[in-house]
């Protein structure tokens, strides 16, 4: 029975007269109707044929078996789960399938995704390209803007979510996806847990998200506390206590080498440990998935610069002296792209007043003397060799950061009779035309020259040759370039990655050496982001910052060998840490495929329409909670609770007033949408489902009264 004070939907507790006594017939009817609404569209998936969302993505993406199995398992184990598949098995696709299915079944309307900053754009593109789901990303003020905006999916970083959690909670998200969830694994086992982990855990425990999905390839780095912390977050999100027990019970029952170390499981409870966590977590290894994943062959090609091209590097080093950090970086990047790109950069700086006309004239003279540059001469040789080897079907992708360099490459290749196409970030229609020409059989364009902005999210696996005309300073951009062709299910066993580098240049001594080391690590381990995180760089931004400083200092004639050596050591140390973590994951967790088959089977239920309509349910619930209602035109309902501001309920998702105010799901909104699947309606249903579990009726007294009558 309810007490005098009940929790209405949201976070407000109100004293309602009609709920202080025995439940009425209306209360009981609302409880039964709430149960019917929660069962009206059950998530019952046994095979691919039961997936409702496939019509939204079947023409965009063909998921692999383990990804479909992840979807089925999540829906059976909802509302929380952790996917810990090996690196390279497409956890993003698995998450997209889950998100799309929950939306198709009207279980969620709005989702929040937390991930490292470097992955924000990738997530946005993957959701749009493969699932047709619109997402926006931002941090700080930009995040707060998207929280107020009626966007379906909001992407942000863990750090920004930590600092904006109050606003996030008011935004009424139904689901949160925690990518790289190992960021929460330090919640327990240390004297001072990170604030980030504490804030996220508190939000999960407060049940602000109906569904929670975690993704990480390394749920354990070096201590069992890592796994305990993640399970604690998931169980809290369900409103349950940690199935591994309290921290004291966990140490006593499962830890063999003491609370401080916590690296070894007790042998006698290892099986019990795995059985417990498989209720929350599933892990598929590359070996078990049995998927074709092409091997990358990295070929660094050093180009010999002429005397005039070397003079350009010297001139840039002198010019950098009087510039600020941003312009120094732009000038250095242009130098490493092409003479034409460098001249364009200098002209822009002259126009803006950053460089005077005398310096511009110096650059113009040197660029004329340098010609097309040694990289383009080497590129032409490679292209000619590929054409001779397979004249009909050969394809090459060339990446560069500068539009001027794209123009230069295309001009020179076309003079040689080589068909080219370009991909840039300024026109989707033009990009699609280029891709069609490149992927046709035989190709109408044998060479695609692309910027990084134009290449994000594209599938170009008809090709297996990438030439990096200039190396990006962000290692994740380099991985995204290679990821256009090195994809699961590729018909190629090997892909060739050619890095063009000017010999004896700053590009060779710093950028190429550090990125090559990371590429070699990626080839064996498969996770550059994790290496960066385990190093002193913290993330790709820290790496970029260090590269910028090393490059600028070297161009200006400073000795950077000590700093460069430290950067290399940091990468090597991170590699060892990560390899150790993978070994611990394998030894402690194994495959963890049992979660796919264990647990309750999916029930076979026929769809059932609730007896009480949505408007009738809401009106009855509002009245039972003490509201005064006023019927309005356009199927609207004014709702007034004593001591609170009035607001309007609508049952039409195309209500003009609702569209003008956004989704109406935000804290303090004056108009709110109530329909199956909407956050407000789901919360109301949830309240009435849990409010009354039974009703006692005195049939003896009823019979006695009937007899007397």
Short mmCIF file of C-alpha atoms in Angstrom, two decimals, residues 269-659:
data_model
loop_
_atom_site.label_atom_id
_atom_site.label_comp_id
_atom_site.label_asym_id
_atom_site.label_seq_id
_atom_site.Cartn_x
_atom_site.Cartn_y
_atom_site.Cartn_z
CA UNK A 269 35.83 -19.69 -6.88
CA UNK A 270 37.03 -18.94 -10.45
CA UNK A 271 34.08 -20.77 -12.01
CA UNK A 272 31.64 -19.02 -9.68
CA UNK A 273 33.24 -15.65 -10.56
CA UNK A 274 32.75 -16.21 -14.30
CA UNK A 275 29.18 -17.44 -13.83
CA UNK A 276 28.36 -14.30 -11.87
CA UNK A 277 29.79 -11.79 -14.32
CA UNK A 278 28.35 -13.52 -17.38
CA UNK A 279 24.94 -12.31 -16.23
CA UNK A 280 26.21 -8.84 -17.09
CA UNK A 281 28.99 -9.29 -19.61
CA UNK A 282 29.72 -11.07 -22.90
CA UNK A 283 33.06 -11.38 -24.65
CA UNK A 284 33.91 -12.72 -28.10
CA UNK A 285 37.52 -13.15 -29.21
CA UNK A 286 38.86 -12.69 -32.75
CA UNK A 287 39.68 -16.38 -32.85
CA UNK A 288 36.15 -17.39 -31.94
CA UNK A 289 34.58 -14.91 -34.38
CA UNK A 290 36.54 -16.50 -37.27
CA UNK A 291 36.38 -13.34 -39.39
CA UNK A 292 38.64 -12.26 -42.21
CA UNK A 293 40.66 -9.24 -41.15
CA UNK A 294 43.34 -8.21 -43.66
CA UNK A 295 46.89 -7.77 -42.48
CA UNK A 296 48.48 -4.37 -43.01
CA UNK A 297 51.91 -4.00 -44.53
CA UNK A 298 53.51 -0.65 -43.74
CA UNK A 299 55.97 0.68 -46.29
CA UNK A 300 57.82 3.89 -45.37
CA UNK A 301 59.21 5.48 -48.57
CA UNK A 302 61.85 8.19 -48.16
CA UNK A 303 61.93 10.79 -50.92
CA UNK A 304 65.15 12.69 -51.61
CA UNK A 305 64.50 16.43 -51.66
CA UNK A 306 66.42 18.71 -53.99
CA UNK A 307 68.49 21.65 -52.81
CA UNK A 308 65.69 24.19 -53.37
CA UNK A 309 63.17 22.07 -51.44
CA UNK A 310 65.61 21.87 -48.53
CA UNK A 311 65.95 25.66 -48.63
CA UNK A 312 62.18 25.89 -48.08
CA UNK A 313 62.52 24.00 -44.78
CA UNK A 314 65.27 26.38 -43.68
CA UNK A 315 63.15 29.41 -44.65
CA UNK A 316 60.17 28.04 -42.68
CA UNK A 317 62.38 27.54 -39.61
CA UNK A 318 63.47 31.20 -39.75
CA UNK A 319 59.92 32.45 -40.37
CA UNK A 320 58.49 30.57 -37.38
CA UNK A 321 60.44 32.74 -34.93
CA UNK A 322 57.93 35.59 -34.78
CA UNK A 323 54.67 33.65 -35.06
CA UNK A 324 52.12 32.44 -32.53
CA UNK A 325 51.49 28.75 -31.86
CA UNK A 326 48.53 28.34 -34.24
CA UNK A 327 50.22 29.93 -37.26
CA UNK A 328 53.45 28.05 -36.55
CA UNK A 329 51.52 24.78 -36.70
CA UNK A 330 49.73 25.71 -39.93
CA UNK A 331 52.98 26.70 -41.63
CA UNK A 332 54.77 23.53 -40.51
CA UNK A 333 51.89 21.30 -41.70
CA UNK A 334 51.84 23.06 -45.10
CA UNK A 335 55.59 22.56 -45.47
CA UNK A 336 55.19 18.81 -44.99
CA UNK A 337 52.35 18.62 -47.52
CA UNK A 338 53.68 20.22 -50.72
CA UNK A 339 55.39 23.38 -52.05
CA UNK A 340 52.06 24.52 -53.53
CA UNK A 341 50.29 24.10 -50.17
CA UNK A 342 53.11 25.99 -48.43
CA UNK A 343 52.85 28.91 -50.83
CA UNK A 344 49.05 29.07 -50.39
CA UNK A 345 49.50 29.15 -46.60
CA UNK A 346 52.09 31.95 -46.80
CA UNK A 347 49.82 33.99 -49.09
CA UNK A 348 46.93 33.68 -46.63
CA UNK A 349 49.21 34.81 -43.81
CA UNK A 350 50.36 37.77 -45.92
CA UNK A 351 46.74 38.74 -46.64
CA UNK A 352 45.90 38.62 -42.92
CA UNK A 353 48.97 40.73 -42.08
CA UNK A 354 50.80 37.90 -40.29
CA UNK A 355 53.72 37.93 -42.78
CA UNK A 356 55.05 40.88 -44.75
CA UNK A 357 55.36 41.06 -48.52
CA UNK A 358 59.14 40.64 -48.55
CA UNK A 359 58.85 37.24 -46.87
CA UNK A 360 56.10 36.30 -49.31
CA UNK A 361 58.39 37.09 -52.24
CA UNK A 362 61.13 34.92 -50.72
CA UNK A 363 58.72 31.98 -50.52
CA UNK A 364 57.39 32.54 -54.05
CA UNK A 365 60.91 32.37 -55.44
CA UNK A 366 61.86 29.26 -53.49
CA UNK A 367 58.61 27.45 -54.39
CA UNK A 368 59.13 28.13 -58.11
CA UNK A 369 62.61 26.66 -57.85
CA UNK A 370 61.42 23.63 -55.80
CA UNK A 371 58.89 22.64 -58.47
CA UNK A 372 56.34 19.91 -57.69
CA UNK A 373 58.38 18.39 -54.84
CA UNK A 374 60.03 15.02 -54.40
CA UNK A 375 56.93 13.34 -52.94
CA UNK A 376 54.94 13.79 -56.12
CA UNK A 377 57.77 12.40 -58.23
CA UNK A 378 57.77 9.28 -56.01
CA UNK A 379 53.97 9.04 -56.10
CA UNK A 380 54.00 9.03 -59.90
CA UNK A 381 56.45 6.11 -59.89
CA UNK A 382 54.20 4.10 -57.54
CA UNK A 383 51.09 4.80 -59.60
CA UNK A 384 52.81 3.78 -62.82
CA UNK A 385 53.94 0.53 -61.18
CA UNK A 386 50.41 -0.31 -59.97
CA UNK A 387 48.96 0.47 -63.41
CA UNK A 388 51.49 -1.77 -65.13
CA UNK A 389 50.75 -4.63 -62.72
CA UNK A 390 46.96 -4.62 -63.21
CA UNK A 391 45.99 -2.24 -66.04
CA UNK A 392 42.22 -2.87 -65.84
CA UNK A 393 41.30 -3.00 -62.15
CA UNK A 394 44.06 -1.23 -60.21
CA UNK A 395 43.00 1.31 -57.57
CA UNK A 396 44.95 3.60 -55.23
CA UNK A 397 43.78 5.97 -52.48
CA UNK A 398 45.96 9.00 -51.73
CA UNK A 399 45.41 10.98 -48.51
CA UNK A 400 46.55 14.54 -47.88
CA UNK A 401 45.51 17.31 -45.51
CA UNK A 402 45.64 20.22 -47.98
CA UNK A 403 43.29 21.09 -50.86
CA UNK A 404 46.16 22.73 -52.76
CA UNK A 405 48.04 19.43 -52.63
CA UNK A 406 44.97 17.59 -53.96
CA UNK A 407 44.90 19.97 -56.93
CA UNK A 408 48.63 19.50 -57.51
CA UNK A 409 48.41 15.69 -57.45
CA UNK A 410 45.38 15.54 -59.74
CA UNK A 411 46.92 18.00 -62.23
CA UNK A 412 50.12 15.97 -62.53
CA UNK A 413 48.46 12.52 -62.66
CA UNK A 414 45.95 13.61 -65.28
CA UNK A 415 48.81 14.89 -67.43
CA UNK A 416 50.06 11.30 -67.35
CA UNK A 417 46.68 10.05 -68.55
CA UNK A 418 45.66 8.68 -65.15
CA UNK A 419 41.98 9.07 -64.20
CA UNK A 420 41.43 10.67 -60.79
CA UNK A 421 38.58 11.67 -58.48
CA UNK A 422 38.57 13.72 -55.29
CA UNK A 423 36.84 13.47 -51.92
CA UNK A 424 36.63 16.58 -49.76
CA UNK A 425 34.50 17.66 -46.85
CA UNK A 426 32.53 20.28 -48.78
CA UNK A 427 30.10 18.31 -50.91
CA UNK A 428 28.43 14.96 -50.26
CA UNK A 429 26.96 14.66 -53.77
CA UNK A 430 30.37 15.21 -55.38
CA UNK A 431 31.93 12.73 -52.97
CA UNK A 432 29.37 10.08 -53.86
CA UNK A 433 30.02 10.61 -57.57
CA UNK A 434 33.75 10.13 -56.94
CA UNK A 435 33.16 6.96 -54.91
CA UNK A 436 30.88 5.52 -57.62
CA UNK A 437 33.57 6.16 -60.25
CA UNK A 438 36.21 4.55 -58.02
CA UNK A 439 34.18 1.48 -57.02
CA UNK A 440 32.69 0.71 -60.44
CA UNK A 441 34.04 -2.34 -62.25
CA UNK A 442 36.26 -1.57 -64.02
CA UNK A 443 36.95 1.70 -62.18
CA UNK A 444 36.23 4.93 -64.05
CA UNK A 445 38.66 6.67 -61.67
CA UNK A 446 41.72 4.65 -60.71
CA UNK A 447 43.01 7.11 -58.10
CA UNK A 448 41.02 8.85 -55.37
CA UNK A 449 42.77 11.80 -53.73
CA UNK A 450 41.08 12.60 -50.42
CA UNK A 451 41.30 14.91 -47.46
CA UNK A 452 40.74 13.54 -43.97
CA UNK A 453 37.48 15.49 -43.67
CA UNK A 454 36.09 13.79 -46.77
CA UNK A 455 37.23 10.29 -45.87
CA UNK A 456 35.59 9.82 -42.46
CA UNK A 457 33.09 6.97 -42.43
CA UNK A 458 33.64 5.83 -46.03
CA UNK A 459 33.88 2.18 -47.03
CA UNK A 460 36.51 1.85 -49.76
CA UNK A 461 37.46 -1.80 -49.29
CA UNK A 462 37.42 -2.42 -53.05
CA UNK A 463 40.97 -1.07 -52.78
CA UNK A 464 43.91 -2.38 -50.75
CA UNK A 465 46.50 0.35 -51.38
CA UNK A 466 46.70 3.58 -49.36
CA UNK A 467 49.35 6.22 -49.90
CA UNK A 468 49.77 8.78 -47.13
CA UNK A 469 51.09 11.74 -49.08
CA UNK A 470 51.51 13.64 -45.83
CA UNK A 471 51.25 12.14 -42.36
CA UNK A 472 48.62 13.53 -39.97
CA UNK A 473 49.89 14.41 -36.51
CA UNK A 474 46.84 12.74 -34.97
CA UNK A 475 47.39 8.94 -34.85
CA UNK A 476 43.64 8.29 -34.80
CA UNK A 477 43.23 10.13 -38.13
CA UNK A 478 45.90 7.85 -39.56
CA UNK A 479 43.94 4.85 -38.26
CA UNK A 480 40.74 6.22 -39.80
CA UNK A 481 42.49 6.52 -43.17
CA UNK A 482 43.65 2.91 -43.03
CA UNK A 483 40.24 1.84 -41.72
CA UNK A 484 38.67 2.82 -45.05
CA UNK A 485 40.19 -0.34 -46.57
CA UNK A 486 41.24 -2.57 -43.64
CA UNK A 487 37.78 -3.78 -42.76
CA UNK A 488 36.15 -6.95 -41.51
CA UNK A 489 35.17 -9.22 -44.35
CA UNK A 490 37.54 -7.66 -46.90
CA UNK A 491 38.34 -9.81 -49.94
CA UNK A 492 42.02 -8.88 -49.59
CA UNK A 493 44.39 -10.80 -47.34
CA UNK A 494 46.79 -7.85 -47.17
CA UNK A 495 46.61 -4.10 -47.52
CA UNK A 496 49.55 -1.90 -48.36
CA UNK A 497 50.12 1.37 -46.49
CA UNK A 498 52.72 3.61 -48.14
CA UNK A 499 53.99 6.56 -46.09
CA UNK A 500 55.77 9.17 -48.23
CA UNK A 501 58.42 10.98 -46.18
CA UNK A 502 61.02 13.56 -47.13
CA UNK A 503 64.44 12.16 -46.21
CA UNK A 504 66.43 14.00 -43.49
CA UNK A 505 63.46 16.29 -42.77
CA UNK A 506 61.71 17.06 -39.49
CA UNK A 507 58.83 14.97 -40.82
CA UNK A 508 61.11 11.93 -40.97
CA UNK A 509 62.98 12.50 -37.71
CA UNK A 510 59.88 13.12 -35.56
CA UNK A 511 56.42 12.55 -37.09
CA UNK A 512 57.19 9.45 -39.13
CA UNK A 513 59.22 7.74 -36.40
CA UNK A 514 56.59 8.15 -33.69
CA UNK A 515 53.63 7.28 -35.94
CA UNK A 516 55.46 4.28 -37.40
CA UNK A 517 56.01 2.94 -33.89
CA UNK A 518 52.30 3.31 -33.14
CA UNK A 519 51.35 1.70 -36.46
CA UNK A 520 53.52 -1.32 -35.74
CA UNK A 521 51.88 -1.64 -32.32
CA UNK A 522 48.45 -1.40 -33.91
CA UNK A 523 49.33 -4.14 -36.37
CA UNK A 524 50.07 -6.57 -33.53
CA UNK A 525 47.68 -5.36 -30.83
CA UNK A 526 44.97 -3.49 -32.71
CA UNK A 527 44.22 -0.61 -30.35
CA UNK A 528 46.15 2.65 -30.70
CA UNK A 529 43.73 4.56 -28.46
CA UNK A 530 44.39 2.19 -25.57
CA UNK A 531 48.15 2.58 -26.04
CA UNK A 532 47.84 6.37 -25.94
CA UNK A 533 45.68 6.14 -22.83
CA UNK A 534 48.21 3.89 -21.07
CA UNK A 535 51.06 6.26 -21.97
CA UNK A 536 51.86 9.66 -20.53
CA UNK A 537 50.05 11.25 -23.47
CA UNK A 538 46.67 10.37 -21.85
CA UNK A 539 44.90 10.62 -25.23
CA UNK A 540 45.47 11.62 -28.85
CA UNK A 541 45.31 15.32 -27.97
CA UNK A 542 48.27 14.93 -25.64
CA UNK A 543 50.13 13.09 -28.39
CA UNK A 544 49.35 15.82 -30.94
CA UNK A 545 50.47 18.50 -28.51
CA UNK A 546 53.81 16.75 -28.00
CA UNK A 547 54.32 16.22 -31.75
CA UNK A 548 53.59 19.89 -32.45
CA UNK A 549 56.13 21.02 -29.91
CA UNK A 550 58.78 18.60 -31.17
CA UNK A 551 58.22 19.63 -34.80
CA UNK A 552 58.23 23.37 -34.16
CA UNK A 553 61.27 23.20 -31.88
CA UNK A 554 63.17 21.09 -34.42
CA UNK A 555 62.33 23.44 -37.30
CA UNK A 556 63.59 26.35 -35.21
CA UNK A 557 66.91 24.57 -34.70
CA UNK A 558 66.49 23.32 -31.13
CA UNK A 559 67.80 19.96 -29.92
CA UNK A 560 64.76 17.78 -29.32
CA UNK A 561 66.45 14.39 -29.01
CA UNK A 562 65.87 14.09 -25.26
CA UNK A 563 62.16 14.90 -25.52
CA UNK A 564 61.78 12.58 -28.51
CA UNK A 565 63.47 9.75 -26.64
CA UNK A 566 61.08 10.24 -23.72
CA UNK A 567 58.09 10.04 -26.08
CA UNK A 568 59.37 6.75 -27.51
CA UNK A 569 59.91 5.29 -24.04
CA UNK A 570 56.40 6.28 -23.06
CA UNK A 571 54.95 4.41 -26.03
CA UNK A 572 57.03 1.29 -25.29
CA UNK A 573 55.98 1.32 -21.65
CA UNK A 574 52.33 1.72 -22.63
CA UNK A 575 52.62 -1.26 -25.01
CA UNK A 576 53.86 -3.51 -22.19
CA UNK A 577 51.11 -2.32 -19.85
CA UNK A 578 48.45 -3.02 -22.47
CA UNK A 579 49.81 -6.45 -23.39
CA UNK A 580 49.83 -7.38 -19.72
CA UNK A 581 46.21 -6.24 -19.43
CA UNK A 582 45.15 -8.39 -22.39
CA UNK A 583 46.81 -11.42 -20.84
CA UNK A 584 44.97 -10.85 -17.57
CA UNK A 585 41.66 -10.50 -19.44
CA UNK A 586 42.27 -13.80 -21.22
CA UNK A 587 43.28 -15.66 -18.07
CA UNK A 588 40.53 -14.21 -15.87
CA UNK A 589 37.56 -14.02 -18.20
CA UNK A 590 38.15 -16.39 -21.11
CA UNK A 591 35.59 -16.31 -23.90
CA UNK A 592 32.49 -15.57 -21.80
CA UNK A 593 30.19 -16.76 -24.56
CA UNK A 594 27.84 -18.51 -22.13
CA UNK A 595 25.90 -15.30 -21.63
CA UNK A 596 24.51 -15.78 -25.15
CA UNK A 597 22.87 -19.08 -24.24
CA UNK A 598 22.46 -19.01 -20.46
CA UNK A 599 19.64 -17.41 -18.53
CA UNK A 600 15.91 -17.33 -19.25
CA UNK A 601 14.72 -18.08 -22.77
CA UNK A 602 12.87 -15.39 -24.65
CA UNK A 603 9.13 -15.74 -23.95
CA UNK A 604 6.76 -16.32 -26.85
CA UNK A 605 4.05 -13.72 -26.38
CA UNK A 606 1.35 -12.53 -28.73
CA UNK A 607 1.06 -8.74 -29.07
CA UNK A 608 -1.64 -7.43 -26.74
CA UNK A 609 -3.18 -3.98 -26.86
CA UNK A 610 -3.77 -2.45 -23.41
CA UNK A 611 -7.43 -2.03 -22.45
CA UNK A 612 -6.88 1.59 -21.35
CA UNK A 613 -5.84 4.09 -24.04
CA UNK A 614 -2.83 6.36 -23.51
CA UNK A 615 -4.95 9.53 -22.96
CA UNK A 616 -7.31 7.68 -20.61
CA UNK A 617 -4.41 6.21 -18.64
CA UNK A 618 -2.72 9.61 -18.26
CA UNK A 619 -5.90 11.46 -17.30
CA UNK A 620 -6.82 8.86 -14.69
CA UNK A 621 -3.28 8.84 -13.29
CA UNK A 622 -3.13 12.65 -13.04
CA UNK A 623 -6.47 12.79 -11.22
CA UNK A 624 -5.46 10.01 -8.82
CA UNK A 625 -2.32 11.98 -8.01
CA UNK A 626 -4.33 15.08 -7.11
CA UNK A 627 -4.11 17.13 -10.30
CA UNK A 628 -6.75 19.49 -11.63
CA UNK A 629 -7.25 18.94 -15.36
CA UNK A 630 -8.53 21.27 -18.06
CA UNK A 631 -9.37 19.99 -21.55
CA UNK A 632 -7.76 22.11 -24.29
CA UNK A 633 -8.11 22.12 -28.09
CA UNK A 634 -5.81 19.94 -30.25
CA UNK A 635 -6.09 16.99 -27.80
CA UNK A 636 -4.12 18.89 -25.20
CA UNK A 637 -4.59 18.73 -21.45
CA UNK A 638 -3.61 21.39 -18.93
CA UNK A 639 -2.29 19.78 -15.74
CA UNK A 640 -2.09 21.65 -12.44
CA UNK A 641 -0.72 20.23 -9.18
CA UNK A 642 -1.07 22.28 -6.04
CA UNK A 643 2.05 24.35 -5.40
CA UNK A 644 3.55 23.65 -8.83
CA UNK A 645 3.60 25.49 -12.15
CA UNK A 646 0.97 24.42 -14.66
CA UNK A 647 2.04 22.56 -17.78
CA UNK A 648 0.40 21.01 -20.84
CA UNK A 649 0.25 17.34 -21.84
CA UNK A 650 -0.15 16.43 -25.51
CA UNK A 651 -0.75 13.03 -27.07
CA UNK A 652 0.23 14.03 -30.60
CA UNK A 653 3.93 13.87 -31.50
CA UNK A 654 3.25 16.27 -34.40
CA UNK A 655 1.64 18.89 -32.18
CA UNK A 656 2.92 22.29 -33.50
CA UNK A 657 3.31 23.60 -29.94
CA UNK A 658 5.42 20.56 -29.05
CA UNK A 659 7.60 20.89 -32.13
#
